[in-house]
PDB file of C-alpha atoms in Angstrom:
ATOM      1  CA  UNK A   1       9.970  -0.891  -6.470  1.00 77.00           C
ATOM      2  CA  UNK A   2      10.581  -4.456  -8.285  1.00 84.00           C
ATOM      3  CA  UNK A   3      12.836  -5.353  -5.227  1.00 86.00           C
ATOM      4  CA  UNK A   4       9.507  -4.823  -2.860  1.00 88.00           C
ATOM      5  CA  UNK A   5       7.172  -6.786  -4.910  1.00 90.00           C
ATOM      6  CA  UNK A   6       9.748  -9.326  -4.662  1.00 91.00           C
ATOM      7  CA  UNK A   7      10.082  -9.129  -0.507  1.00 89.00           C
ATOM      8  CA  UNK A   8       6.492  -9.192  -0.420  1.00 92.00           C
ATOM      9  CA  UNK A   9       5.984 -12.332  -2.643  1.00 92.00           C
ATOM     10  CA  UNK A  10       8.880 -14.013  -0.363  1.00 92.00           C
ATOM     11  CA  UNK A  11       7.180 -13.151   3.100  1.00 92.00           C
ATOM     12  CA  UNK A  12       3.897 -14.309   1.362  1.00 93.00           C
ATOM     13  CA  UNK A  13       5.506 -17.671   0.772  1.00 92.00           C
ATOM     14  CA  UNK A  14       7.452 -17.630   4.343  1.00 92.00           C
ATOM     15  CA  UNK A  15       4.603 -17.659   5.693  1.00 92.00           C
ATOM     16  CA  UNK A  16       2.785 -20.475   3.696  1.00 92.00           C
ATOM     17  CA  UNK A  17       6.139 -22.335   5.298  1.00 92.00           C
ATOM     18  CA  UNK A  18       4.972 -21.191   9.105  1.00 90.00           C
ATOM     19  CA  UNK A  19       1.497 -22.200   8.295  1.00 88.00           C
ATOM     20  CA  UNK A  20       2.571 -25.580   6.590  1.00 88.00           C
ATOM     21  CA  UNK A  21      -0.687 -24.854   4.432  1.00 86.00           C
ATOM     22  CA  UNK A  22      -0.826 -24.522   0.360  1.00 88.00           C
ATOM     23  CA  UNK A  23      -3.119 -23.148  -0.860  1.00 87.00           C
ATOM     24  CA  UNK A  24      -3.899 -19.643  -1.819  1.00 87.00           C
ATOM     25  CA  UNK A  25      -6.150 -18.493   1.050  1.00 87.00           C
ATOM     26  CA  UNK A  26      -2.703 -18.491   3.046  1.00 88.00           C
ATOM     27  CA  UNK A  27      -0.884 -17.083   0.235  1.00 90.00           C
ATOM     28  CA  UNK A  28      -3.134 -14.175   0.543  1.00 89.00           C
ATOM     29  CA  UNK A  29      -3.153 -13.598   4.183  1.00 88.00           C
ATOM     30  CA  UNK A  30       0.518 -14.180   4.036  1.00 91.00           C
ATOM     31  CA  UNK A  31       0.958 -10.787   1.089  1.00 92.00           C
ATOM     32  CA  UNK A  32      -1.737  -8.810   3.115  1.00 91.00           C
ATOM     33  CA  UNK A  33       0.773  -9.235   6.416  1.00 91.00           C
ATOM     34  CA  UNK A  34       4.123  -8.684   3.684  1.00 92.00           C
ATOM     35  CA  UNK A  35       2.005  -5.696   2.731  1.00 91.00           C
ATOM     36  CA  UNK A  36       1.417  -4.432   6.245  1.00 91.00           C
ATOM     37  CA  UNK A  37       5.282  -4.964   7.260  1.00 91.00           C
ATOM     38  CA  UNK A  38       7.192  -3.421   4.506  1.00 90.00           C
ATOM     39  CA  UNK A  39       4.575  -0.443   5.054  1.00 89.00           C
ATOM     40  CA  UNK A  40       5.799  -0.433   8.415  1.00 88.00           C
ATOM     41  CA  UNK A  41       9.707  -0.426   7.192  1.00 86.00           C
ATOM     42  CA  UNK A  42       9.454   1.167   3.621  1.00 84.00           C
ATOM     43  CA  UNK A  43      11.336   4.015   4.900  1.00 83.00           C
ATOM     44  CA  UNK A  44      14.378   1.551   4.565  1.00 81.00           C
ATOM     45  CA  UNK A  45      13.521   0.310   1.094  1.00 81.00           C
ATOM     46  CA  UNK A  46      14.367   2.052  -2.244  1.00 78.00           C
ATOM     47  CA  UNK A  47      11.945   4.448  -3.595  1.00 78.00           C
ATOM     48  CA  UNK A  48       8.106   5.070  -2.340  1.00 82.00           C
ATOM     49  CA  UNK A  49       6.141   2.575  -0.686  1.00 85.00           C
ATOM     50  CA  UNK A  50       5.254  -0.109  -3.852  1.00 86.00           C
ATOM     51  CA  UNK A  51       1.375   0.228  -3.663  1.00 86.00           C
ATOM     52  CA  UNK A  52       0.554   3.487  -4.325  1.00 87.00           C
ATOM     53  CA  UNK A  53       2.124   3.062  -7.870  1.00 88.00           C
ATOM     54  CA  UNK A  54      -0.317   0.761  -7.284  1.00 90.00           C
ATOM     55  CA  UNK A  55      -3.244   1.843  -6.529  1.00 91.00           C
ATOM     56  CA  UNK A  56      -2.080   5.334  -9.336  1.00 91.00           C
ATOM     57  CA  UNK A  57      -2.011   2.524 -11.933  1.00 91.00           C
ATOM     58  CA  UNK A  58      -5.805   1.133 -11.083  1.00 93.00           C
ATOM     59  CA  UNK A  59      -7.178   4.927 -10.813  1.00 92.00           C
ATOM     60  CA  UNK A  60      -5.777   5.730 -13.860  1.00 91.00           C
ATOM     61  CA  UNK A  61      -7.607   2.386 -16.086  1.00 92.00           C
ATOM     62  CA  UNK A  62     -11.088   3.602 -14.035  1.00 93.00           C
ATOM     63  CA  UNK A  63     -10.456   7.125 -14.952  1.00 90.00           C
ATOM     64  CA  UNK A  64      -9.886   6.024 -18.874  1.00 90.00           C
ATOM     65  CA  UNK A  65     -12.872   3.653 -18.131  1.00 92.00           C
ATOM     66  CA  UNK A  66     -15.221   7.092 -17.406  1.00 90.00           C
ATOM     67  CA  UNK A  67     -13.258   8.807 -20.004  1.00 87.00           C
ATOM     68  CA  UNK A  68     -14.382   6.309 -22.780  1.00 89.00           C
ATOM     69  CA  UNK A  69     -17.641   6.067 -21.277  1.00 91.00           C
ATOM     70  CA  UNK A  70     -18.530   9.731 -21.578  1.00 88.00           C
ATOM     71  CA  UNK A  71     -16.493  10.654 -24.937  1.00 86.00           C
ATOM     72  CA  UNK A  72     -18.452   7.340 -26.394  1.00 89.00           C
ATOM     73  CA  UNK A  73     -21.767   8.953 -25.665  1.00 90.00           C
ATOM     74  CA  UNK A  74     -20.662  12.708 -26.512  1.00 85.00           C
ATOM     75  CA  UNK A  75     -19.388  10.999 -29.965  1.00 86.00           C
ATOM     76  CA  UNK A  76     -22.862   9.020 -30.600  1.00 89.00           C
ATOM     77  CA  UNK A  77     -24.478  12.711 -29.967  1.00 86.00           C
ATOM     78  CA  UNK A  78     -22.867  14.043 -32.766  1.00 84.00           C
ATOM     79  CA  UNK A  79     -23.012  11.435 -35.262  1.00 85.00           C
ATOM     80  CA  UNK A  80     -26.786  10.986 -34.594  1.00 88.00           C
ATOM     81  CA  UNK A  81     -27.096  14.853 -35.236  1.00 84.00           C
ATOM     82  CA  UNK A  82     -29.290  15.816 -38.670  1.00 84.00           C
ATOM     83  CA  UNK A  83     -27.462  18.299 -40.222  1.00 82.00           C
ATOM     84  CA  UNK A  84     -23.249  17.795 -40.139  1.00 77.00           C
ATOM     85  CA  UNK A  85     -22.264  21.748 -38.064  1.00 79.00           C
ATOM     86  CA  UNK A  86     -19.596  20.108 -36.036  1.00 81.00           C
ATOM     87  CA  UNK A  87     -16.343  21.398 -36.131  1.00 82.00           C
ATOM     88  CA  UNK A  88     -13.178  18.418 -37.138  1.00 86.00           C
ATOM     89  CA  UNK A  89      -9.600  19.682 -36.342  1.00 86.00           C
ATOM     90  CA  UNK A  90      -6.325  19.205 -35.121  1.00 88.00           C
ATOM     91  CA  UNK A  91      -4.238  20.961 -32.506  1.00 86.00           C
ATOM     92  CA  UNK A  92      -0.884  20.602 -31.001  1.00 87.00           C
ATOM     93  CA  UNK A  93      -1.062  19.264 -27.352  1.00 86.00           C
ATOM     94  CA  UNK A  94       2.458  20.205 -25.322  1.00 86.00           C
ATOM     95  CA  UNK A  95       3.272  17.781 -22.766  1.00 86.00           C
ATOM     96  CA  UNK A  96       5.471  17.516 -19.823  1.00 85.00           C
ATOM     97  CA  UNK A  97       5.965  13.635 -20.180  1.00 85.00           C
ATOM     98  CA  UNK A  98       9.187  12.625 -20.778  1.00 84.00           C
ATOM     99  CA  UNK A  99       9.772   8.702 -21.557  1.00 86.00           C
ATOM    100  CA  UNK A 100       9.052   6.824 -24.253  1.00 86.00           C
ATOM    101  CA  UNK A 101       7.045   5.265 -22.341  1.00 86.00           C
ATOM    102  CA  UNK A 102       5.101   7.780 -20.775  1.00 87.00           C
ATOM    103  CA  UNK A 103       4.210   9.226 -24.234  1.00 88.00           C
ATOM    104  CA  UNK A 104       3.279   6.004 -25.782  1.00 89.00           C
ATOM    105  CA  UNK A 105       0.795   5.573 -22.921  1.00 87.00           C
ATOM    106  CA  UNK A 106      -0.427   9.257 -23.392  1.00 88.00           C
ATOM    107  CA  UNK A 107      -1.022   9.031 -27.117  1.00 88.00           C
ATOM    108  CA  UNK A 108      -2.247   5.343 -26.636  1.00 88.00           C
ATOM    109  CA  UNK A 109      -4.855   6.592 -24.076  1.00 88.00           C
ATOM    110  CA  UNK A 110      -6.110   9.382 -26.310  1.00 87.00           C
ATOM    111  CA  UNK A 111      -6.642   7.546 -29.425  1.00 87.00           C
ATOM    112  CA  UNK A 112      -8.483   4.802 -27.664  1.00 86.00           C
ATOM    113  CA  UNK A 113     -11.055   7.194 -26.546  1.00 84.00           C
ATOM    114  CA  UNK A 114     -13.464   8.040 -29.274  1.00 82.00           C
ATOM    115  CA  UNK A 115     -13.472  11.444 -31.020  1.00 81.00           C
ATOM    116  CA  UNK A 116      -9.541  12.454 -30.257  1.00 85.00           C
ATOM    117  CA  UNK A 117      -6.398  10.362 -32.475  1.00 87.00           C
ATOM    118  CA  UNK A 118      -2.941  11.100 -31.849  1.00 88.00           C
ATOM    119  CA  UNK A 119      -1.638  11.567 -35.626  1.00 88.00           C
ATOM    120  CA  UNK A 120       1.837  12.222 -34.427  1.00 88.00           C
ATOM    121  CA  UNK A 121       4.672  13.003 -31.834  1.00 88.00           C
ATOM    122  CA  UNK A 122       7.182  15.786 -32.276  1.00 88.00           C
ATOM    123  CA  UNK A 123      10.493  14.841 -33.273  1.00 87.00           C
ATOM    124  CA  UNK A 124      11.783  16.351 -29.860  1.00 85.00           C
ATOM    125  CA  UNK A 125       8.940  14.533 -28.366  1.00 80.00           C
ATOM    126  CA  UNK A 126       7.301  17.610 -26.246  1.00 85.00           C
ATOM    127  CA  UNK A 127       4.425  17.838 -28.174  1.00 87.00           C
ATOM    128  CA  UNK A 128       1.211  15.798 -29.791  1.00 87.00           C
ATOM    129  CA  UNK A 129      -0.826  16.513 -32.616  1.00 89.00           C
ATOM    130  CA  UNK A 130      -4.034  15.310 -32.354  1.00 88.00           C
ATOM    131  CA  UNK A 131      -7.477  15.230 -34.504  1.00 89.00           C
ATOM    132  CA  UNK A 132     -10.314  15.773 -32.809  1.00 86.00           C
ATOM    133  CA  UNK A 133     -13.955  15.169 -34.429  1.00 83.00           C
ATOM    134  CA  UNK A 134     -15.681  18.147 -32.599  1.00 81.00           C
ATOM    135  CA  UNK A 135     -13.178  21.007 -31.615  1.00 80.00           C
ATOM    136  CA  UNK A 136     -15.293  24.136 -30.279  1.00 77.00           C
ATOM    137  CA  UNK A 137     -12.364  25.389 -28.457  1.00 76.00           C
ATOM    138  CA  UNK A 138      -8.413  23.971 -28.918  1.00 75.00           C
ATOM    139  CA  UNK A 139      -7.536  25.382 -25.213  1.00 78.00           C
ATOM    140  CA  UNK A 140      -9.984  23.289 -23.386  1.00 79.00           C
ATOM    141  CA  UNK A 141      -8.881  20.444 -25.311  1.00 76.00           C
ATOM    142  CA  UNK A 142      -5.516  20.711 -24.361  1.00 78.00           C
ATOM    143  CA  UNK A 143      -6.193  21.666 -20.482  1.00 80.00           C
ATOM    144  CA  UNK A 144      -8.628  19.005 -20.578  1.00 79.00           C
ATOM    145  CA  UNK A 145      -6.206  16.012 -21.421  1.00 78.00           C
ATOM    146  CA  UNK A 146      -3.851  17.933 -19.542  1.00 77.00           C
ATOM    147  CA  UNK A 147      -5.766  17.240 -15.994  1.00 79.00           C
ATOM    148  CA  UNK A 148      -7.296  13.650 -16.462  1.00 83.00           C
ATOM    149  CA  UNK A 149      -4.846  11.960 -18.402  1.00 86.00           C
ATOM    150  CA  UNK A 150      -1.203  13.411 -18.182  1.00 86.00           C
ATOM    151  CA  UNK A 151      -1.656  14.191 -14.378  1.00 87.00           C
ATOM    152  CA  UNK A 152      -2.867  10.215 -13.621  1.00 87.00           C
ATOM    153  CA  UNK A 153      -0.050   9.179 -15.823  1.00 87.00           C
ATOM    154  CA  UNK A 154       2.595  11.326 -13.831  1.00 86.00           C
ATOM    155  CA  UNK A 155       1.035   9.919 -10.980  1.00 84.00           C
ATOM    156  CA  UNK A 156       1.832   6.354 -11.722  1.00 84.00           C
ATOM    157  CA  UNK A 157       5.526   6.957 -13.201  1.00 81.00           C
ATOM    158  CA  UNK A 158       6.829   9.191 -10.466  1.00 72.00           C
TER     159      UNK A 158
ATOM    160  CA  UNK B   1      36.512   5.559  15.109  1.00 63.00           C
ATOM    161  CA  UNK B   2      33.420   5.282  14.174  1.00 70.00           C
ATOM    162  CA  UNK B   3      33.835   1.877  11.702  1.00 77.00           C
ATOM    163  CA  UNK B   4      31.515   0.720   8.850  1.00 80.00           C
ATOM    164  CA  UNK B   5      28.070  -0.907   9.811  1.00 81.00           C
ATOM    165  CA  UNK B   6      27.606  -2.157   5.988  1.00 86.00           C
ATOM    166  CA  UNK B   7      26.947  -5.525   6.600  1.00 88.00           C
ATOM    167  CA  UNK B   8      25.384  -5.460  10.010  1.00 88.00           C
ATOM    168  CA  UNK B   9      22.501  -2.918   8.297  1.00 87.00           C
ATOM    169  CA  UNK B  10      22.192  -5.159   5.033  1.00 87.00           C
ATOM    170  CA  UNK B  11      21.550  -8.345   6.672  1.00 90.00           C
ATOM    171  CA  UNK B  12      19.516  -6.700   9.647  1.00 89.00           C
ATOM    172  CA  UNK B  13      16.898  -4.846   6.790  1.00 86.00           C
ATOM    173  CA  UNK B  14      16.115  -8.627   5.393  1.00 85.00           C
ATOM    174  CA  UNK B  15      16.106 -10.310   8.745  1.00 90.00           C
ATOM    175  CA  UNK B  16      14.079  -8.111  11.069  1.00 91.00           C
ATOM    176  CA  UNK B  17      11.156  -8.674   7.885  1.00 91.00           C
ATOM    177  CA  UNK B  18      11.204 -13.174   8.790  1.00 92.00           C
ATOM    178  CA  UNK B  19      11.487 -11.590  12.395  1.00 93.00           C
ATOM    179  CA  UNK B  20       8.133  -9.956  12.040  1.00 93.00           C
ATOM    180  CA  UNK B  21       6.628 -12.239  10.299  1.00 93.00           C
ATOM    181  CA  UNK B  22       7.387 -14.573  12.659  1.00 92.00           C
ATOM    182  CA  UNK B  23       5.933 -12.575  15.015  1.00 93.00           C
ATOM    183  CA  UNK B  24       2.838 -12.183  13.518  1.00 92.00           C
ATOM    184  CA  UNK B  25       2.357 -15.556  12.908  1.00 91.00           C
ATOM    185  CA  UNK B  26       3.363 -16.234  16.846  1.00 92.00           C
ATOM    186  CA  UNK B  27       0.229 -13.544  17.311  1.00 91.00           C
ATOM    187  CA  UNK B  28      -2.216 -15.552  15.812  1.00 88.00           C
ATOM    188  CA  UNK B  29      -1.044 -18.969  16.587  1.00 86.00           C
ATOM    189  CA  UNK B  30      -2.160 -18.238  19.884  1.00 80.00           C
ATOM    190  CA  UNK B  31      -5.475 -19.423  19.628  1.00 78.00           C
ATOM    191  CA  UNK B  32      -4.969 -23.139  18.772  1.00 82.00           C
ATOM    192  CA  UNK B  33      -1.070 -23.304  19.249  1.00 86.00           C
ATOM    193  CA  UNK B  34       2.041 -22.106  21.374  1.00 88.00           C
ATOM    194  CA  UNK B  35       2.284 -17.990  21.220  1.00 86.00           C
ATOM    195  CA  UNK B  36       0.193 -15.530  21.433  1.00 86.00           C
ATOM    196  CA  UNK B  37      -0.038 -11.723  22.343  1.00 88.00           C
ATOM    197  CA  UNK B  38       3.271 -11.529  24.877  1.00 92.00           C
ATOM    198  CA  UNK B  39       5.480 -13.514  22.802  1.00 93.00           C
ATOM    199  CA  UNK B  40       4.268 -11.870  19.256  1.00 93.00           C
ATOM    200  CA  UNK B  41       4.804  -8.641  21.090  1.00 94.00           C
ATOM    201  CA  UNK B  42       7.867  -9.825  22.593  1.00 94.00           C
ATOM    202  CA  UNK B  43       9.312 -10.518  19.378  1.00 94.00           C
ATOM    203  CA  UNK B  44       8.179  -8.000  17.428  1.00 94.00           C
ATOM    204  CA  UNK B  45       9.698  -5.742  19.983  1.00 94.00           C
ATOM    205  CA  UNK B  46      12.949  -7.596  19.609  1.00 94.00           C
ATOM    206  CA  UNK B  47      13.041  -7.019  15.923  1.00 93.00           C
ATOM    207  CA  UNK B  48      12.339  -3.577  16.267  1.00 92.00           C
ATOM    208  CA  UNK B  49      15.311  -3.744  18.790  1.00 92.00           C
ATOM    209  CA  UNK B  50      17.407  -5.222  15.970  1.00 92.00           C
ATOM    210  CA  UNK B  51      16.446  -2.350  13.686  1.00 91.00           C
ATOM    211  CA  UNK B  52      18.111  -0.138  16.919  1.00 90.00           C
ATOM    212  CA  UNK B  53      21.141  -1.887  17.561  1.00 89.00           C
ATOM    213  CA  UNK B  54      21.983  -1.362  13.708  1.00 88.00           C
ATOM    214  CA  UNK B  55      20.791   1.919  13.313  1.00 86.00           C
ATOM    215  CA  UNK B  56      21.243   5.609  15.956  1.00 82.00           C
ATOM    216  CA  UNK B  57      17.983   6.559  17.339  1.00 82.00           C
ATOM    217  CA  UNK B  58      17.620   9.730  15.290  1.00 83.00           C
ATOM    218  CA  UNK B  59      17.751   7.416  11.960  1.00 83.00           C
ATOM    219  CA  UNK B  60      14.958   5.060  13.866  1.00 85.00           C
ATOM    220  CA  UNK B  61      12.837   7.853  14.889  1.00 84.00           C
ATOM    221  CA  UNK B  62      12.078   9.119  11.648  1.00 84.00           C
ATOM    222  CA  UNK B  63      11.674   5.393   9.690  1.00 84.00           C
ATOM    223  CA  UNK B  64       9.515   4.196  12.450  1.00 85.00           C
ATOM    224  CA  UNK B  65       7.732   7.340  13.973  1.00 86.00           C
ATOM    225  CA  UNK B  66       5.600   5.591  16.321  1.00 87.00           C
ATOM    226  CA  UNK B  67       5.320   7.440  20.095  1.00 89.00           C
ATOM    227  CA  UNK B  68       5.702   3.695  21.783  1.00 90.00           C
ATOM    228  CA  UNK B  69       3.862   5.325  25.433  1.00 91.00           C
ATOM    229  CA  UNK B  70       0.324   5.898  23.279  1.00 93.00           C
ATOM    230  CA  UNK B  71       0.998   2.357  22.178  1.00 93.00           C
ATOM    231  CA  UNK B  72       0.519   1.387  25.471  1.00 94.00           C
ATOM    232  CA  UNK B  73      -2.158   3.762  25.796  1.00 95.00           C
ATOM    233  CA  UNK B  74      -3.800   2.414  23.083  1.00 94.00           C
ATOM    234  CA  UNK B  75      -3.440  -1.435  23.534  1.00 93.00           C
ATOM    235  CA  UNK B  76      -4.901  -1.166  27.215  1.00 94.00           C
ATOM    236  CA  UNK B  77      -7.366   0.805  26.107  1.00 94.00           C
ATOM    237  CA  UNK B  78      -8.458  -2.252  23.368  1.00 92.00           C
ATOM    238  CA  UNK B  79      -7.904  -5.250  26.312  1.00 90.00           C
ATOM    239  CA  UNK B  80     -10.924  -2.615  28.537  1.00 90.00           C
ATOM    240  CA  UNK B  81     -12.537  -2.218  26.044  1.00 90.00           C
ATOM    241  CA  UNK B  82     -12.992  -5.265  25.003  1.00 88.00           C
ATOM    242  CA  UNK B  83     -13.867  -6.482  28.282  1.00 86.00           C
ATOM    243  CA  UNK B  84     -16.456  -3.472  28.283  1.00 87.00           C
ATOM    244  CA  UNK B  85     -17.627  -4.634  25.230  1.00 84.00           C
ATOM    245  CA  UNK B  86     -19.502  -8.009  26.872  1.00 84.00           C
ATOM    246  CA  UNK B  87     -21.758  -5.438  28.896  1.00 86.00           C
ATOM    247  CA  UNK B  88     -23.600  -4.660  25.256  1.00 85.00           C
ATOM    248  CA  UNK B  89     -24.382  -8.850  25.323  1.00 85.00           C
ATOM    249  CA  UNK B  90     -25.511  -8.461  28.589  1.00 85.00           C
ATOM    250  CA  UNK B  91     -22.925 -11.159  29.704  1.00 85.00           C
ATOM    251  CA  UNK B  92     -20.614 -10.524  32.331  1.00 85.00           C
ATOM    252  CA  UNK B  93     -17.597  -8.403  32.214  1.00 86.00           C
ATOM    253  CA  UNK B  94     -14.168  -9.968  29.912  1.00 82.00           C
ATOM    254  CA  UNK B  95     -17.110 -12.917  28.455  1.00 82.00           C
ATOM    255  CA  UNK B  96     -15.490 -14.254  25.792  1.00 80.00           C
ATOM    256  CA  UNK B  97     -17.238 -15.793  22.106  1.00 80.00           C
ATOM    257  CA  UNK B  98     -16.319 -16.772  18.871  1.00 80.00           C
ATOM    258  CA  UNK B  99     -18.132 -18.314  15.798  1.00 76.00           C
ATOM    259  CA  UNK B 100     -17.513 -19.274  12.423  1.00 81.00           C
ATOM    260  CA  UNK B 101     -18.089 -16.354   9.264  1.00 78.00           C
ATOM    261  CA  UNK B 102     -17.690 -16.751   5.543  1.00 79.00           C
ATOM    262  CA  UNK B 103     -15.717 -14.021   4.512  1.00 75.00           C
ATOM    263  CA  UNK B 104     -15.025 -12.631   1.024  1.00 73.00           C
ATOM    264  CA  UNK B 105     -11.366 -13.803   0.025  1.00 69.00           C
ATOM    265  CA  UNK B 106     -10.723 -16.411   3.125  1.00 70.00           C
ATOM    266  CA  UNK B 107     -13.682 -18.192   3.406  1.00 71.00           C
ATOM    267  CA  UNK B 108     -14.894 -20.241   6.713  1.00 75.00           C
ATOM    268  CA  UNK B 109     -13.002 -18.445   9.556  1.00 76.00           C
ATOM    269  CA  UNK B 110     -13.013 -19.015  13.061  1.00 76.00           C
ATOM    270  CA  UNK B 111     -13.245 -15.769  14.871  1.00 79.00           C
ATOM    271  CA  UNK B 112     -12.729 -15.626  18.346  1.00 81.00           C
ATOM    272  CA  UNK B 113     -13.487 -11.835  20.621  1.00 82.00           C
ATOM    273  CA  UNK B 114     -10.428 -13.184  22.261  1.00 85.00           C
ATOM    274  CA  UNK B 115      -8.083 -12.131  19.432  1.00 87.00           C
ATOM    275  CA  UNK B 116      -8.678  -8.503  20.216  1.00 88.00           C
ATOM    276  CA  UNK B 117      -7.885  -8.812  23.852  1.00 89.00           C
ATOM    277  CA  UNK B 118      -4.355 -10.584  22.687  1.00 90.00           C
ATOM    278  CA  UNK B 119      -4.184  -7.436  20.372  1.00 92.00           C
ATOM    279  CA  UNK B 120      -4.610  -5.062  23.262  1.00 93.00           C
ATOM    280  CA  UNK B 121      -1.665  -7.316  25.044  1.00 92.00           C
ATOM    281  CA  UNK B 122       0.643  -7.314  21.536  1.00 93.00           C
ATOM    282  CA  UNK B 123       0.236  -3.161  21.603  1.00 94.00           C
ATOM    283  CA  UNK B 124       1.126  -3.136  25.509  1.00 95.00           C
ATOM    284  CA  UNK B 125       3.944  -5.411  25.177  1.00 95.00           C
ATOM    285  CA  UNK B 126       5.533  -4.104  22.107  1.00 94.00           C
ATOM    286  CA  UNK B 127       5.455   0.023  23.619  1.00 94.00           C
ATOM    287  CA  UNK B 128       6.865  -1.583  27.366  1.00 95.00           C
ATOM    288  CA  UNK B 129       9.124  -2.959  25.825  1.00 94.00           C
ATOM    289  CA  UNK B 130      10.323  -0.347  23.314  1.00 92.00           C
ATOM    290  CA  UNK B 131      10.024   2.273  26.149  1.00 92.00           C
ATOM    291  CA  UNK B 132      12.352   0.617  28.595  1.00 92.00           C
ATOM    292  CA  UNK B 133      14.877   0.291  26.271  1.00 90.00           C
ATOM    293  CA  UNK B 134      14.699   3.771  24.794  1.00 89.00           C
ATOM    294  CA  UNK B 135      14.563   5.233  27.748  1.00 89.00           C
ATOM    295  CA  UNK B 136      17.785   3.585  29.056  1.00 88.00           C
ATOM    296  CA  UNK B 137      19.256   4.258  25.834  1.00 81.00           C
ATOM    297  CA  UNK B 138      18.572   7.887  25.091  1.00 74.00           C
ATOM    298  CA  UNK B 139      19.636   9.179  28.568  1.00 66.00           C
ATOM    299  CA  UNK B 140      23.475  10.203  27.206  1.00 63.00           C
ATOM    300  CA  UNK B 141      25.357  11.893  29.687  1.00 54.00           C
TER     301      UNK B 141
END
């Protein structure tokens, strides 16, 4: 994957060279073409085709953009609520991820969004424990992190 | 004895990239400067040519699956069209115009109806091309 960025920023700046032109308008139209031609050959190159890790890595920040959008307003519901009924807990979450890595960006993701906190990672490092300030049901919690965020997370690292 | 192609398929996956390139930029030099679509095409076919010469056809086939004869379909069917096109204007047929448009990322650029006829001859050349020589080469008796 590195080795394609690379090949892309060198045809980008191979053809600045062609076009004997500097500045970044050229620069551009030269990575769009790189872009386009190691598309065309990426069956030659290491690993998948470079921008769909891409284009996994800029659906995953709008999908924790929506995420903190809509746990933010679920979270002002129930602080705004008269009478405290709401349910605080904390349940384990299992997870396929396997990297250091990966998890941090897991557990990083799900404390940053208001009403979950990752308290801790499992020694083995399969599972999370997590507080969460409302918890009607612990198995939609889980199957709900389970298909926004661990899915676009395994979509960016493999 | 079949020997090692190491270094012939190393250095051919970095060059037939500058090769491309190069023919792109031949592509769109075109308007203003020496090229255009028959030598972009011509050289794109060459690299692709390269690509052949290093690699077996079975190997090419499935990096590059592209049926060349559509290609050819496809590229005269842009150059008619485009020519077809000018009827819509109510100019006659293959009129050519350009004019000058502010886009997004490039800013002011000269864009010429033209360009898609030379993209029409690019397509044609590059699946000749790639058609006479696979042709030859296939037929293994």
């Amino acid at each position: 994957m590195a080795v394609q960025v690379l090949l892309n920023f060198l045809l980008a700046f191979i053809w600045m060279f062609l076009n004997q032109s500097w500045d970044p308008v050229t620069f551009i139209l030269g990575y769009i073409i790189g872009l386009g031609l190691i598309y065309f050959l990426h069956r030659f190159l290491q690993g998948p085709f470079y921008f769909k890790r891409v284009i996994a890595i800029v659906s995953l920040i709008l999908l924790f953009i929506k995420e903190l959008i809509l746990s933010s307003i679920s979270v002002i519901k129930l602080i705004l609520r008269p009478n405290m009924d709401f349910r605080p807990g904390i349940f384990a979450l299992p997870t396929d991820l396997k990297s250091d890595w990966e998890i941090t960006l897991l557990a990083s993701l799900i404390t940053l969004t208001p009403g979950t906190l990752t308290l801790e990672v499992s020694p083995k490092g399969d599972t999370l424990y997590i507080h969460a300030m409302d918890l009607p049901d612990t198995q939609e919690a889980i199957s709900q992190i389970k298909n926004s965020f661990e899915r676009a997370i395994k979509e960016v690292t493999r | 004895m079949r020997t090692n192609d190491v270094i012939l398929q190393t250095v051919t996956k970095t060059v037939s990239f500058i090769i491309l390139l190069f023919s792109v930029y031949l592509f769109f030099a075109g308007h203003h400067n020496p090229g255009g679509g028959f030598i972009g095409g011509l050289m794109t076919a060459g690299a692709i040519v390269l690509l052949y010469i290093a690699y077996d056809i079975e190997t090419m086939k499935k990096v590059i699956p592209l049926d060349y004869k559509k290609m050819i379909a496809l590229g005269l069917l842009i150059a008619v069209s485009t020519g077809i096109g000018s009827f819509l204007f109510h100019v006659p047929f293959l009129s050519h115009s350009f004019g000058y448009f502010y886009l997004p990322v490039l800013g002011k650029t000269e864009l010429a109806t033209a360009v898609l006829f030379d993209l029409g001859v690019y397509l044609t050349v590059v699946g000749v091309t790639m058609t006479i020589i696979l042709s030859i080469g296939e037929d293994d008796e």
